XYZ file of C-alpha atoms in Angstrom:
669
model
C 22.764 -34.652 -1.526
C 22.645 -31.092 -0.122
C 20.485 -30.143 2.843
C 18.329 -28.011 0.508
C 17.001 -31.003 -1.419
C 15.176 -32.867 1.361
C 13.805 -29.593 2.763
C 12.475 -28.639 -0.657
C 11.021 -32.130 -1.078
C 9.077 -31.859 2.177
C 7.814 -28.417 1.136
C 6.789 -29.834 -2.259
C 4.772 -32.534 -0.512
C 3.057 -29.907 1.631
C 2.294 -27.877 -1.502
C 0.704 -30.914 -3.133
C -1.512 -31.419 -0.105
C -2.574 -27.757 -0.120
C -3.469 -27.439 -3.797
C -5.194 -30.839 -3.786
C -7.339 -29.763 -0.853
C -8.179 -26.593 -2.795
C -9.246 -28.660 -5.786
C -6.344 -27.692 -8.029
C -2.802 -28.655 -8.864
C 0.588 -27.051 -8.394
C 1.856 -24.728 -11.112
C 5.430 -24.814 -12.433
C 6.143 -21.250 -11.286
C 4.708 -21.977 -7.873
C 6.820 -25.132 -7.504
C 9.948 -23.242 -8.517
C 9.138 -20.517 -6.012
C 8.787 -23.117 -3.238
C 12.242 -24.453 -4.152
C 13.805 -20.967 -4.258
C 12.360 -19.930 -0.896
C 13.366 -23.216 0.740
C 16.905 -22.782 -0.602
C 17.097 -19.183 0.665
C 16.032 -20.276 4.144
C 18.534 -23.147 4.223
C 21.330 -21.051 2.742
C 20.654 -17.932 4.854
C 20.444 -15.781 1.734
C 18.103 -13.182 0.264
C 16.055 -13.823 -2.854
C 13.845 -11.609 -5.007
C 11.079 -13.611 -6.674
C 9.109 -12.030 -9.483
C 5.928 -14.096 -9.689
C 3.416 -13.022 -12.294
C -0.308 -12.811 -11.680
C -1.826 -16.273 -11.384
C 1.334 -17.927 -10.055
C -0.074 -18.352 -6.565
C 2.868 -16.630 -4.923
C 1.391 -16.461 -1.417
C 1.326 -20.267 -1.292
C 4.733 -20.219 -2.980
C 6.288 -18.689 0.136
C 3.853 -19.759 2.877
C 4.440 -23.464 2.197
C 8.265 -23.463 2.642
C 8.152 -20.877 5.435
C 5.551 -22.686 7.559
C 7.229 -26.013 6.804
C 10.477 -24.544 8.146
C 8.652 -23.225 11.232
C 7.309 -26.720 11.947
C 10.557 -28.574 11.209
C 13.064 -26.243 12.849
C 11.108 -24.187 15.371
C 11.860 -20.961 13.507
C 9.669 -17.844 13.668
C 8.773 -15.929 10.514
C 7.343 -12.568 9.510
C 5.282 -11.779 6.415
C 4.535 -8.151 5.560
C 2.152 -6.864 2.890
C 1.231 -3.486 1.458
C -2.534 -4.002 1.233
C -5.252 -5.125 3.605
C -6.781 -7.267 0.857
C -3.691 -9.463 0.605
C -3.298 -9.547 4.376
C -6.848 -10.826 4.722
C -6.364 -13.377 1.919
C -3.342 -14.781 3.737
C -5.067 -14.943 7.112
C -8.483 -16.193 6.028
C -7.677 -18.439 3.065
C -4.048 -19.303 2.358
C -2.358 -19.655 5.761
C -5.088 -21.889 7.271
C -4.848 -24.240 4.273
C -1.061 -24.453 4.598
C -1.225 -24.947 8.374
C -3.592 -27.890 7.856
C -1.275 -29.424 5.245
C 1.829 -28.937 7.409
C 0.090 -30.636 10.328
C -0.918 -33.571 8.121
C 2.616 -33.932 6.743
C 4.703 -33.269 9.863
C 2.356 -33.665 12.822
C 3.076 -30.110 14.004
C 0.534 -27.294 13.723
C 2.160 -23.843 13.321
C 0.406 -20.856 14.877
C -0.300 -17.751 12.754
C -1.079 -14.298 14.205
C -1.882 -10.842 12.847
C -0.153 -7.674 14.030
C -1.137 -4.130 13.005
C -0.420 -0.635 14.232
C -1.838 0.403 17.632
C -4.566 2.691 16.262
C -6.043 -0.112 14.139
C -7.534 -1.572 17.316
C -10.422 -0.419 19.492
C -9.455 1.281 22.779
C -12.007 0.274 25.417
C -10.801 3.030 27.735
C -11.526 5.630 25.064
C -14.893 4.070 24.243
C -15.862 4.775 27.838
C -14.599 8.353 27.646
C -11.621 7.772 29.902
C -9.052 9.221 27.536
C -10.476 12.759 27.603
C -11.766 13.615 31.017
C -14.575 16.150 30.930
C -15.346 15.696 27.235
C -18.539 14.002 26.005
C -17.895 10.282 25.726
C -18.637 8.143 22.722
C -21.435 6.550 24.708
C -22.850 9.961 25.675
C -23.009 10.904 22.003
C -24.710 7.621 21.194
C -27.305 8.096 23.959
C -28.305 11.402 22.362
C -29.527 9.398 19.369
C -28.098 8.642 15.926
C -29.301 11.820 14.306
C -26.361 12.280 11.936
C -24.339 9.834 9.872
C -21.637 10.103 12.526
C -24.190 9.302 15.213
C -25.274 6.184 13.339
C -21.649 5.088 13.032
C -21.173 5.686 16.751
C -24.130 3.460 17.560
C -22.732 0.674 15.392
C -19.286 0.950 16.977
C -20.818 0.901 20.443
C -22.747 -2.272 19.676
C -19.700 -3.889 18.063
C -17.425 -2.898 20.959
C -19.484 -4.960 23.389
C -19.086 -8.154 21.371
C -15.836 -8.112 19.378
C -13.079 -10.534 20.297
C -10.325 -8.733 18.367
C -11.115 -5.014 18.398
C -9.616 -4.968 14.891
C -11.100 -2.197 12.762
C -11.164 -4.435 9.705
C -13.460 -6.867 11.503
C -16.129 -4.146 11.705
C -18.260 -4.643 8.581
C -19.415 -2.340 7.159
C -16.683 -0.020 8.296
C -16.919 3.487 9.710
C -15.341 6.797 8.782
C -11.922 7.865 10.030
C -13.666 10.506 12.133
C -15.784 7.937 13.939
C -12.877 5.528 14.393
C -10.694 8.272 15.865
C -13.154 8.492 18.762
C -12.559 4.869 19.748
C -8.847 4.365 19.087
C -5.537 5.784 20.260
C -2.024 5.898 18.892
C 0.784 4.188 20.770
C 1.855 7.574 22.140
C -1.651 8.246 23.483
C -1.854 4.841 25.174
C -1.706 4.833 28.971
C 0.051 1.474 29.038
C 0.067 -0.223 32.420
C -1.610 2.844 33.963
C -4.768 2.146 31.949
C -7.633 0.693 34.031
C -8.584 -1.472 31.008
C -5.085 -2.846 30.466
C -6.152 -6.449 31.070
C -8.708 -6.151 28.230
C -6.501 -4.144 25.852
C -6.997 -5.277 22.245
C -3.708 -3.998 20.747
C -1.726 -5.471 23.630
C -3.523 -8.795 23.196
C -2.598 -8.755 19.503
C 1.040 -8.208 20.433
C 0.935 -11.010 22.959
C -0.465 -13.395 20.344
C 2.182 -12.296 17.837
C 4.955 -12.823 20.388
C 4.102 -16.507 20.707
C 3.129 -17.214 17.079
C 5.290 -19.109 14.596
C 4.264 -16.781 11.745
C 3.332 -13.127 12.164
C 1.453 -11.383 9.349
C 1.924 -7.608 9.412
C 2.399 -4.649 7.074
C 5.198 -2.639 5.472
C 4.580 0.362 7.734
C 5.260 -1.601 10.910
C 8.349 -3.089 9.303
C 9.379 0.492 8.559
C 8.896 1.546 12.182
C 10.961 -1.475 13.192
C 13.706 -0.511 10.728
C 13.813 3.275 11.178
C 12.267 3.987 14.575
C 14.617 2.140 16.883
C 11.807 -0.129 18.130
C 12.181 -3.910 18.097
C 8.635 -4.782 17.044
C 9.551 -8.220 15.720
C 11.979 -9.867 18.172
C 13.484 -13.272 17.467
C 12.245 -13.480 13.882
C 14.323 -15.928 11.834
C 12.839 -15.433 8.329
C 11.337 -12.337 6.680
C 8.996 -12.362 3.684
C 8.025 -9.094 2.004
C 5.064 -9.500 -0.334
C 4.128 -6.634 -2.675
C 7.795 -5.706 -2.276
C 7.645 -3.101 -5.052
C 5.822 -0.846 -2.542
C 8.181 -1.415 0.391
C 10.486 1.607 0.071
C 7.644 4.094 -0.448
C 5.652 2.718 2.504
C 8.673 2.830 4.800
C 9.480 6.400 3.773
C 5.855 7.477 4.245
C 5.622 6.100 7.777
C 8.956 7.698 8.698
C 7.814 11.119 7.459
C 6.773 13.777 9.971
C 4.698 16.918 9.565
C 4.866 20.139 11.558
C 2.352 22.971 11.364
C 0.944 25.719 13.538
C -2.258 23.711 13.879
C -0.365 20.690 15.206
C 1.476 22.830 17.743
C -1.825 24.323 18.902
C -3.387 20.871 19.381
C -0.366 19.615 21.312
C -0.317 22.701 23.511
C -4.015 22.311 24.242
C -3.487 18.685 25.260
C -0.567 19.555 27.558
C -2.546 22.362 29.177
C -5.740 20.312 29.582
C -4.216 17.120 30.910
C -1.129 18.229 32.855
C -2.274 21.755 33.749
C 1.028 23.267 32.599
C 1.473 26.751 31.074
C 1.925 26.634 27.288
C 2.413 30.297 26.330
C 5.922 29.656 24.973
C 4.670 26.740 22.924
C 1.760 28.767 21.525
C 4.090 31.628 20.603
C 6.598 29.283 18.929
C 3.789 27.681 16.914
C 2.476 31.063 15.789
C 5.976 32.164 14.754
C 6.454 28.956 12.782
C 3.109 29.514 11.065
C 4.207 32.982 9.945
C 7.460 31.635 8.503
C 5.791 28.721 6.703
C 3.171 30.994 5.158
C 5.973 33.053 3.596
C 7.606 30.054 1.891
C 6.700 28.621 -1.499
C 5.419 25.073 -1.681
C 7.931 22.473 -2.764
C 11.339 21.019 -1.961
C 13.673 23.089 0.200
C 17.117 22.714 -1.332
C 18.435 25.011 1.395
C 16.839 25.561 4.795
C 16.107 29.292 5.222
C 17.619 30.859 8.324
C 14.258 32.196 9.497
C 12.837 28.675 9.363
C 15.813 27.297 11.285
C 15.314 29.946 13.992
C 11.589 29.190 14.243
C 12.245 25.457 14.561
C 14.921 26.089 17.200
C 12.475 28.165 19.240
C 9.854 25.440 18.907
C 12.350 22.804 20.023
C 13.160 24.836 23.143
C 9.465 25.292 23.917
C 8.732 21.565 23.506
C 11.590 20.589 25.819
C 10.436 23.084 28.431
C 6.858 21.812 28.240
C 8.013 18.193 28.630
C 9.984 19.209 31.723
C 6.919 20.940 33.208
C 4.773 17.875 32.563
C 7.304 15.771 34.494
C 7.025 18.158 37.445
C 3.233 18.461 37.231
C 0.954 17.449 40.105
C -1.498 15.872 37.652
C -2.274 12.173 37.994
C -0.124 9.680 36.130
C -2.666 8.986 33.396
C -3.076 12.672 32.553
C 0.682 13.185 32.489
C 1.078 10.259 30.105
C -1.483 11.771 27.720
C 0.235 15.168 27.797
C 3.662 13.608 27.346
C 2.446 11.506 24.420
C 1.161 14.587 22.606
C 4.391 16.509 23.197
C 6.513 13.578 22.048
C 4.852 13.789 18.626
C 6.419 17.237 18.287
C 9.635 16.031 19.881
C 9.899 13.351 17.182
C 9.515 16.001 14.514
C 12.312 17.991 16.133
C 14.544 14.906 16.048
C 13.827 14.506 12.328
C 14.662 18.184 11.748
C 17.948 17.767 13.605
C 19.153 15.009 11.254
C 21.823 15.968 8.750
C 19.857 17.942 6.109
C 21.680 16.096 3.339
C 20.127 12.852 4.644
C 16.608 14.293 4.714
C 13.970 15.443 2.263
C 12.415 18.656 3.538
C 9.556 20.407 1.822
C 6.626 22.752 2.339
C 3.140 21.627 1.409
C -0.374 22.868 1.961
C -2.451 21.241 4.667
C -5.864 21.305 3.003
C -7.675 20.414 6.219
C -6.238 23.402 8.077
C -5.871 25.686 5.078
C -2.264 26.494 6.070
C 1.277 25.563 5.094
C 3.068 22.687 6.798
C 6.643 21.451 6.937
C 7.271 17.821 5.982
C 10.500 15.944 6.724
C 11.230 12.475 5.349
C 14.346 10.316 5.331
C 16.217 10.380 2.042
C 17.668 6.902 2.434
C 15.425 4.056 3.541
C 17.384 1.316 1.792
C 20.033 1.345 4.516
C 17.639 0.786 7.449
C 15.588 -1.750 5.480
C 18.663 -3.753 4.547
C 20.497 -3.506 7.862
C 17.576 -3.753 10.323
C 14.362 -4.679 8.542
C 15.896 -7.637 6.727
C 19.183 -7.912 8.582
C 21.224 -11.088 8.275
C 18.161 -13.327 8.328
C 16.998 -15.179 5.219
C 14.648 -12.835 3.371
C 12.227 -13.269 0.488
C 11.020 -10.235 -1.453
C 8.281 -10.984 -3.943
C 5.887 -9.213 -6.292
C 4.490 -9.471 -9.792
C 6.760 -6.531 -10.707
C 10.379 -6.483 -9.557
C 12.551 -6.727 -12.691
C 12.444 -3.262 -14.251
C 13.930 -2.994 -17.709
C 14.756 -6.683 -17.394
C 16.939 -6.243 -14.281
C 16.363 -6.631 -10.532
C 19.098 -4.114 -9.671
C 17.032 -0.943 -9.268
C 14.506 -2.644 -7.001
C 17.321 -4.305 -5.044
C 18.855 -0.863 -4.426
C 15.558 0.568 -3.158
C 14.776 -2.334 -0.841
C 18.176 -2.557 0.813
C 19.524 -5.732 -0.772
C 22.430 -3.853 -2.343
C 23.636 -2.610 1.056
C 23.061 -5.893 2.901
C 26.011 -8.143 3.698
C 23.890 -11.180 2.837
C 24.161 -12.536 -0.721
C 21.072 -12.127 -2.886
C 19.817 -13.035 -6.320
C 16.688 -12.446 -8.356
C 14.555 -14.981 -10.175
C 11.510 -14.661 -12.410
C 9.313 -17.751 -11.989
C 7.039 -16.601 -14.798
C 3.270 -16.620 -15.092
C 0.760 -19.279 -16.113
C -0.680 -16.779 -18.591
C 0.273 -16.757 -22.276
C 0.396 -12.977 -22.413
C 1.526 -12.889 -26.057
C -1.684 -14.586 -27.210
C -4.062 -13.420 -24.480
C -3.248 -9.717 -24.723
C -2.632 -6.977 -27.288
C -0.456 -3.927 -26.639
C -1.689 -1.039 -28.782
C 0.454 2.090 -28.821
C -1.295 5.043 -30.494
C 1.739 6.218 -32.419
C -0.284 8.655 -34.542
C -1.149 10.848 -31.531
C 0.971 13.896 -30.639
C 3.180 13.766 -27.555
C 1.145 14.473 -24.415
C 1.412 17.965 -22.986
C 1.638 19.091 -19.359
C -2.030 20.118 -19.123
C -3.596 16.674 -19.325
C -4.800 14.687 -22.345
C -5.341 16.711 -25.517
C -8.408 16.543 -27.763
C -6.821 13.899 -30.013
C -6.113 11.593 -27.061
C -9.621 12.076 -25.664
C -11.147 11.302 -29.066
C -9.009 8.155 -29.252
C -10.225 7.115 -25.794
C -13.860 7.526 -26.829
C -13.352 5.594 -30.093
C -11.641 2.709 -28.288
C -14.341 2.576 -25.602
C -17.052 2.538 -28.289
C -15.310 -0.251 -30.191
C -14.955 -2.261 -26.993
C -18.532 -1.590 -25.957
C -17.358 -0.902 -22.426
C -15.301 -3.117 -20.155
C -12.814 -0.231 -19.957
C -10.420 0.584 -17.138
C -9.068 4.051 -17.975
C -5.939 4.946 -15.998
C -4.733 8.538 -15.883
C -1.536 9.953 -14.442
C -3.294 13.011 -12.978
C -6.619 13.914 -11.442
C -7.126 16.563 -14.127
C -6.664 13.926 -16.806
C -9.120 11.550 -15.133
C -11.771 14.254 -14.968
C -11.263 15.146 -18.639
C -11.411 11.468 -19.621
C -14.618 10.857 -17.668
C -16.248 13.927 -19.183
C -15.268 12.861 -22.725
C -16.640 9.351 -22.185
C -19.905 10.650 -20.753
C -20.379 13.063 -23.627
C -19.208 10.725 -26.390
C -20.729 7.375 -25.369
C -23.867 5.912 -23.808
C -21.789 3.665 -21.550
C -22.013 3.647 -17.758
C -19.080 5.719 -16.497
C -17.763 5.094 -12.972
C -15.358 7.725 -11.682
C -12.925 7.508 -8.785
C -14.017 9.780 -5.962
C -17.742 9.406 -6.592
C -17.803 6.289 -4.360
C -15.242 4.343 -2.370
C -12.695 2.546 -4.528
C -13.877 -0.879 -3.354
C -17.502 -0.047 -4.209
C -16.528 1.272 -7.649
C -14.435 -1.804 -8.429
C -17.306 -4.065 -7.399
C -19.729 -2.207 -9.676
C -17.199 -2.360 -12.504
C -16.888 -6.116 -11.940
C -20.670 -6.636 -11.844
C -21.561 -4.336 -14.764
C -19.775 -5.993 -17.691
C -19.981 -3.045 -20.116
C -19.179 -0.160 -17.768
C -16.075 2.062 -17.749
C -14.038 2.769 -14.613
C -11.998 5.977 -14.728
C -9.414 6.941 -12.159
C -5.914 7.949 -11.266
C -3.011 6.516 -9.270
C -4.835 4.384 -6.707
C -6.364 2.311 -9.541
C -3.042 1.524 -11.238
C -2.380 -1.188 -8.647
C -4.528 -3.693 -6.796
C -7.593 -3.729 -9.082
C -8.393 -7.400 -9.673
C -11.255 -7.890 -12.144
C -10.972 -11.185 -14.043
C -13.226 -11.834 -17.011
C -14.669 -9.652 -19.746
C -15.662 -6.820 -17.404
C -12.086 -5.604 -17.880
C -11.151 -6.230 -21.509
C -9.569 -2.862 -22.321
C -7.060 -0.987 -20.159
C -6.290 2.523 -21.423
C -3.228 4.381 -20.106
C -3.205 8.061 -20.987
C 0.531 8.707 -20.640
C 3.757 7.394 -19.148
C 3.365 8.245 -15.426
C 6.631 10.023 -14.689
C 6.657 11.737 -11.285
C 5.520 15.344 -11.336
C 8.505 17.662 -11.948
C 7.874 19.338 -8.596
C 7.385 16.130 -6.602
C 9.742 16.810 -3.667
C 10.607 13.184 -2.910
C 11.378 12.268 -6.522
C 13.303 15.506 -7.012
C 15.440 15.002 -3.899
C 16.111 11.351 -4.734
C 17.144 12.263 -8.283
C 19.585 14.870 -6.951
C 20.994 12.280 -4.537
C 21.344 9.719 -7.342
C 23.357 12.220 -9.371
C 25.515 12.858 -6.312
C 26.309 9.137 -6.161
C 27.105 8.802 -9.834
C 23.761 7.477 -11.089
C 21.620 9.223 -13.665
C 18.801 10.819 -11.686
C 16.265 10.431 -14.472
C 16.948 6.747 -15.009
C 17.449 5.804 -11.355
C 14.322 7.554 -10.062
C 11.913 8.906 -12.670
C 12.224 6.129 -15.237
C 12.062 3.261 -12.754
C 9.004 4.859 -11.116
C 7.278 5.132 -14.495
C 8.256 1.610 -15.551
C 6.923 0.136 -12.314
C 3.559 1.851 -12.692
C 3.304 0.966 -16.390
C 3.911 -2.683 -15.517
C 1.365 -2.543 -12.716
C -1.199 -0.713 -14.850
C -0.857 -3.143 -17.753
C -1.088 -5.988 -15.259
C -4.716 -5.062 -14.526
C -5.763 -6.634 -17.851
C -5.032 -10.350 -17.556
C -6.150 -11.847 -14.252
C -6.890 -15.434 -15.330
C -5.860 -17.880 -18.054
C -9.212 -17.308 -19.797
C -8.923 -13.513 -20.000
C -8.472 -11.775 -23.353
C -8.019 -8.061 -23.922
C -5.996 -5.033 -24.901
C -3.765 -2.495 -23.212
C -3.929 0.795 -25.122
C -1.250 3.413 -24.421
C -2.046 6.902 -25.713
C 1.575 8.033 -25.413
C 3.760 7.416 -28.454
C 6.925 8.143 -26.451
C 6.764 4.464 -25.468
C 8.056 3.871 -29.027
C 9.715 7.109 -30.092
C 11.979 7.799 -27.080
C 15.079 5.853 -26.145
C 13.745 5.111 -22.682
C 10.643 3.468 -24.179
C 12.410 0.124 -24.570
C 13.220 0.072 -20.830
C 9.547 0.591 -19.978
C 8.328 -1.962 -22.528
C 10.769 -4.530 -21.132
C 9.155 -4.017 -17.716
C 5.619 -4.644 -18.988
C 3.901 -7.966 -19.756
C 4.898 -9.204 -23.228
C 1.788 -8.805 -25.394
C 1.207 -8.874 -29.145
C 2.063 -5.345 -30.338
C 0.347 -3.072 -32.844
C 0.266 0.621 -33.686
C -2.538 0.358 -36.256
C -5.738 2.105 -35.058
C -7.970 0.009 -37.313
C -6.410 -3.250 -36.152
C -6.954 -2.127 -32.564
C -10.584 -1.186 -33.108
C -11.317 -4.377 -35.024
C -9.794 -6.478 -32.260
C -11.870 -4.686 -29.651
C -15.071 -5.258 -31.600
C -14.317 -8.969 -31.770
C -13.561 -9.027 -28.044
C -16.881 -7.264 -27.356
C -18.770 -9.760 -29.523
C -17.089 -12.677 -27.765
C -17.935 -11.213 -24.361
C -21.567 -10.731 -25.385
C -21.654 -14.316 -26.660
C -20.297 -15.617 -23.374
C -22.908 -13.651 -21.462
C -25.692 -14.950 -23.728
C -24.454 -18.527 -23.345
C -24.283 -18.115 -19.590
C -27.827 -16.746 -19.486
C -28.988 -19.675 -21.625
C -27.424 -22.199 -19.250
C -29.068 -20.494 -16.280
C -32.434 -20.531 -18.078
C -32.090 -24.223 -18.940
C -31.097 -25.017 -15.373
C -34.129 -23.096 -14.152
C -36.459 -25.074 -16.448
C -34.965 -28.359 -15.281
C -35.431 -27.282 -11.687
C -39.030 -26.285 -12.362
C -39.671 -29.607 -14.114
C -38.205 -31.510 -11.190
C -40.477 -29.558 -8.884
C -43.524 -30.651 -10.849
């Protein structure tokens, strides 16, 4: 018998304990995932696990990973893309598995959370120590909570005196980014051992806990810093698990991107002058010159770097180096010099990114809406290499998500996440879903509509949206590929129906989703941030409408540069970049419909290209397999029946509550 078998058997026993304690039973897909992860750990291999909604994938990897930690003394890392999943792991799933592992093996693994530095409260900054001479947070609070910001400041002040973690997500309700910025610092702004509050430092305490934990729960951005930034944030980790792995490459690229603008240079110069008392005329002049050059350039991808931009960046680089040298020679105290150096190193990092081989970078000009000026953005073209070589390395790695096999193959996602360049063998497996998607869901493609145009949904598509929403009687999640489309859709629904219309941007996303969940017959309208992560089981979400296939915008600089690079390496740019992007989002969008085994509903796509174009089959193969129709009357009839069933369920539920109330009243008499 191989070594994998007994290890998998122990993990299976732990799984049984966990699900029994939760009042349930193991699912076939979950059991298979436990076996696959246990085998990957034992065999020192990589595995991609596509686990559909309802599989229970977090337990599917936590059970074998924590069992391995207890049996073999290994340390593991789990990274996620969203705070919601991170919290679910820490508050619900990991504690249950830890209890079961202890019962089975007599060893209790330790789990710790690790986030980026600025996610934690800085006690030194709360007291005003980070900006000598400026009004402190406490000074502002003493003046009275006159404004919304003042009220937030008062809440943060009260929380700061009692929190054990300093973790922003433990502050409920939360505060605005503006308020949080007053009480936190980035790693570069941190004084380190020179800080008078170092013994009470929250981010350092989090790192200390993570250093001794058996399992560290973190996020894709920190894994990206570890992989691309030359910092060993996760030393001596033996196993890596990447949940929500379909977002890994984008998150890593985003965190590795740098921005340079005249406004940034001005802020850095001001910090260097204030804290280290050094002259910054050269830096100010270089920033102004860069601003002039950027304002003369069109927004979008720079296929060639203009000479005038190269000269401006060279002058800025010289000025930054000179300022750093002056800070080193300054007579300012050590804390002030550290603050000035940290600010300058933000610019120095941007200069390092600029100095990379241009063919390995994506460089573009965009508008900084906050400053009202142009800015230069530089991102790495290839993140698969660092992810595969450093982020995952030669350790056993598990990459999992509900959407990994695009067009029926794991290859495109394996390329993006570094598995193709890793020396470690890998394979992909789909453990399925407990849902019967073919009988629970309908896929309606409005073949009679014209192809969508570039200006957002046309009148025919908007009329179709209104008709479908009316037939459904609400319970509509309307997903649009552009903000213009979402606005047009919301306006059409408000004019054409009496339904409650919730629109992204009018409240926070979490508040809107909660209202959509609570108000069974409402409609939630939004764009890209609603295509993923919305979890509304039940009849409140019985119709998902997708306005068009969400190909990247033709002028999207990252997609454009990656497509050019794919062509350079012999891949079709459209298929390798644009089509896989669209297929991933279509799968994620359609996945908002069925969130439990009791759910019933329809996904309606108002883009006939899903049927009429050759690439449509690739996208359909990436989506959940539902019963298909192109007949408008069949679609409307089905929605009416779904609406009637939902109303019946609500009536029955109200009747049960009423009967329970009468029984309670009778018992009271």
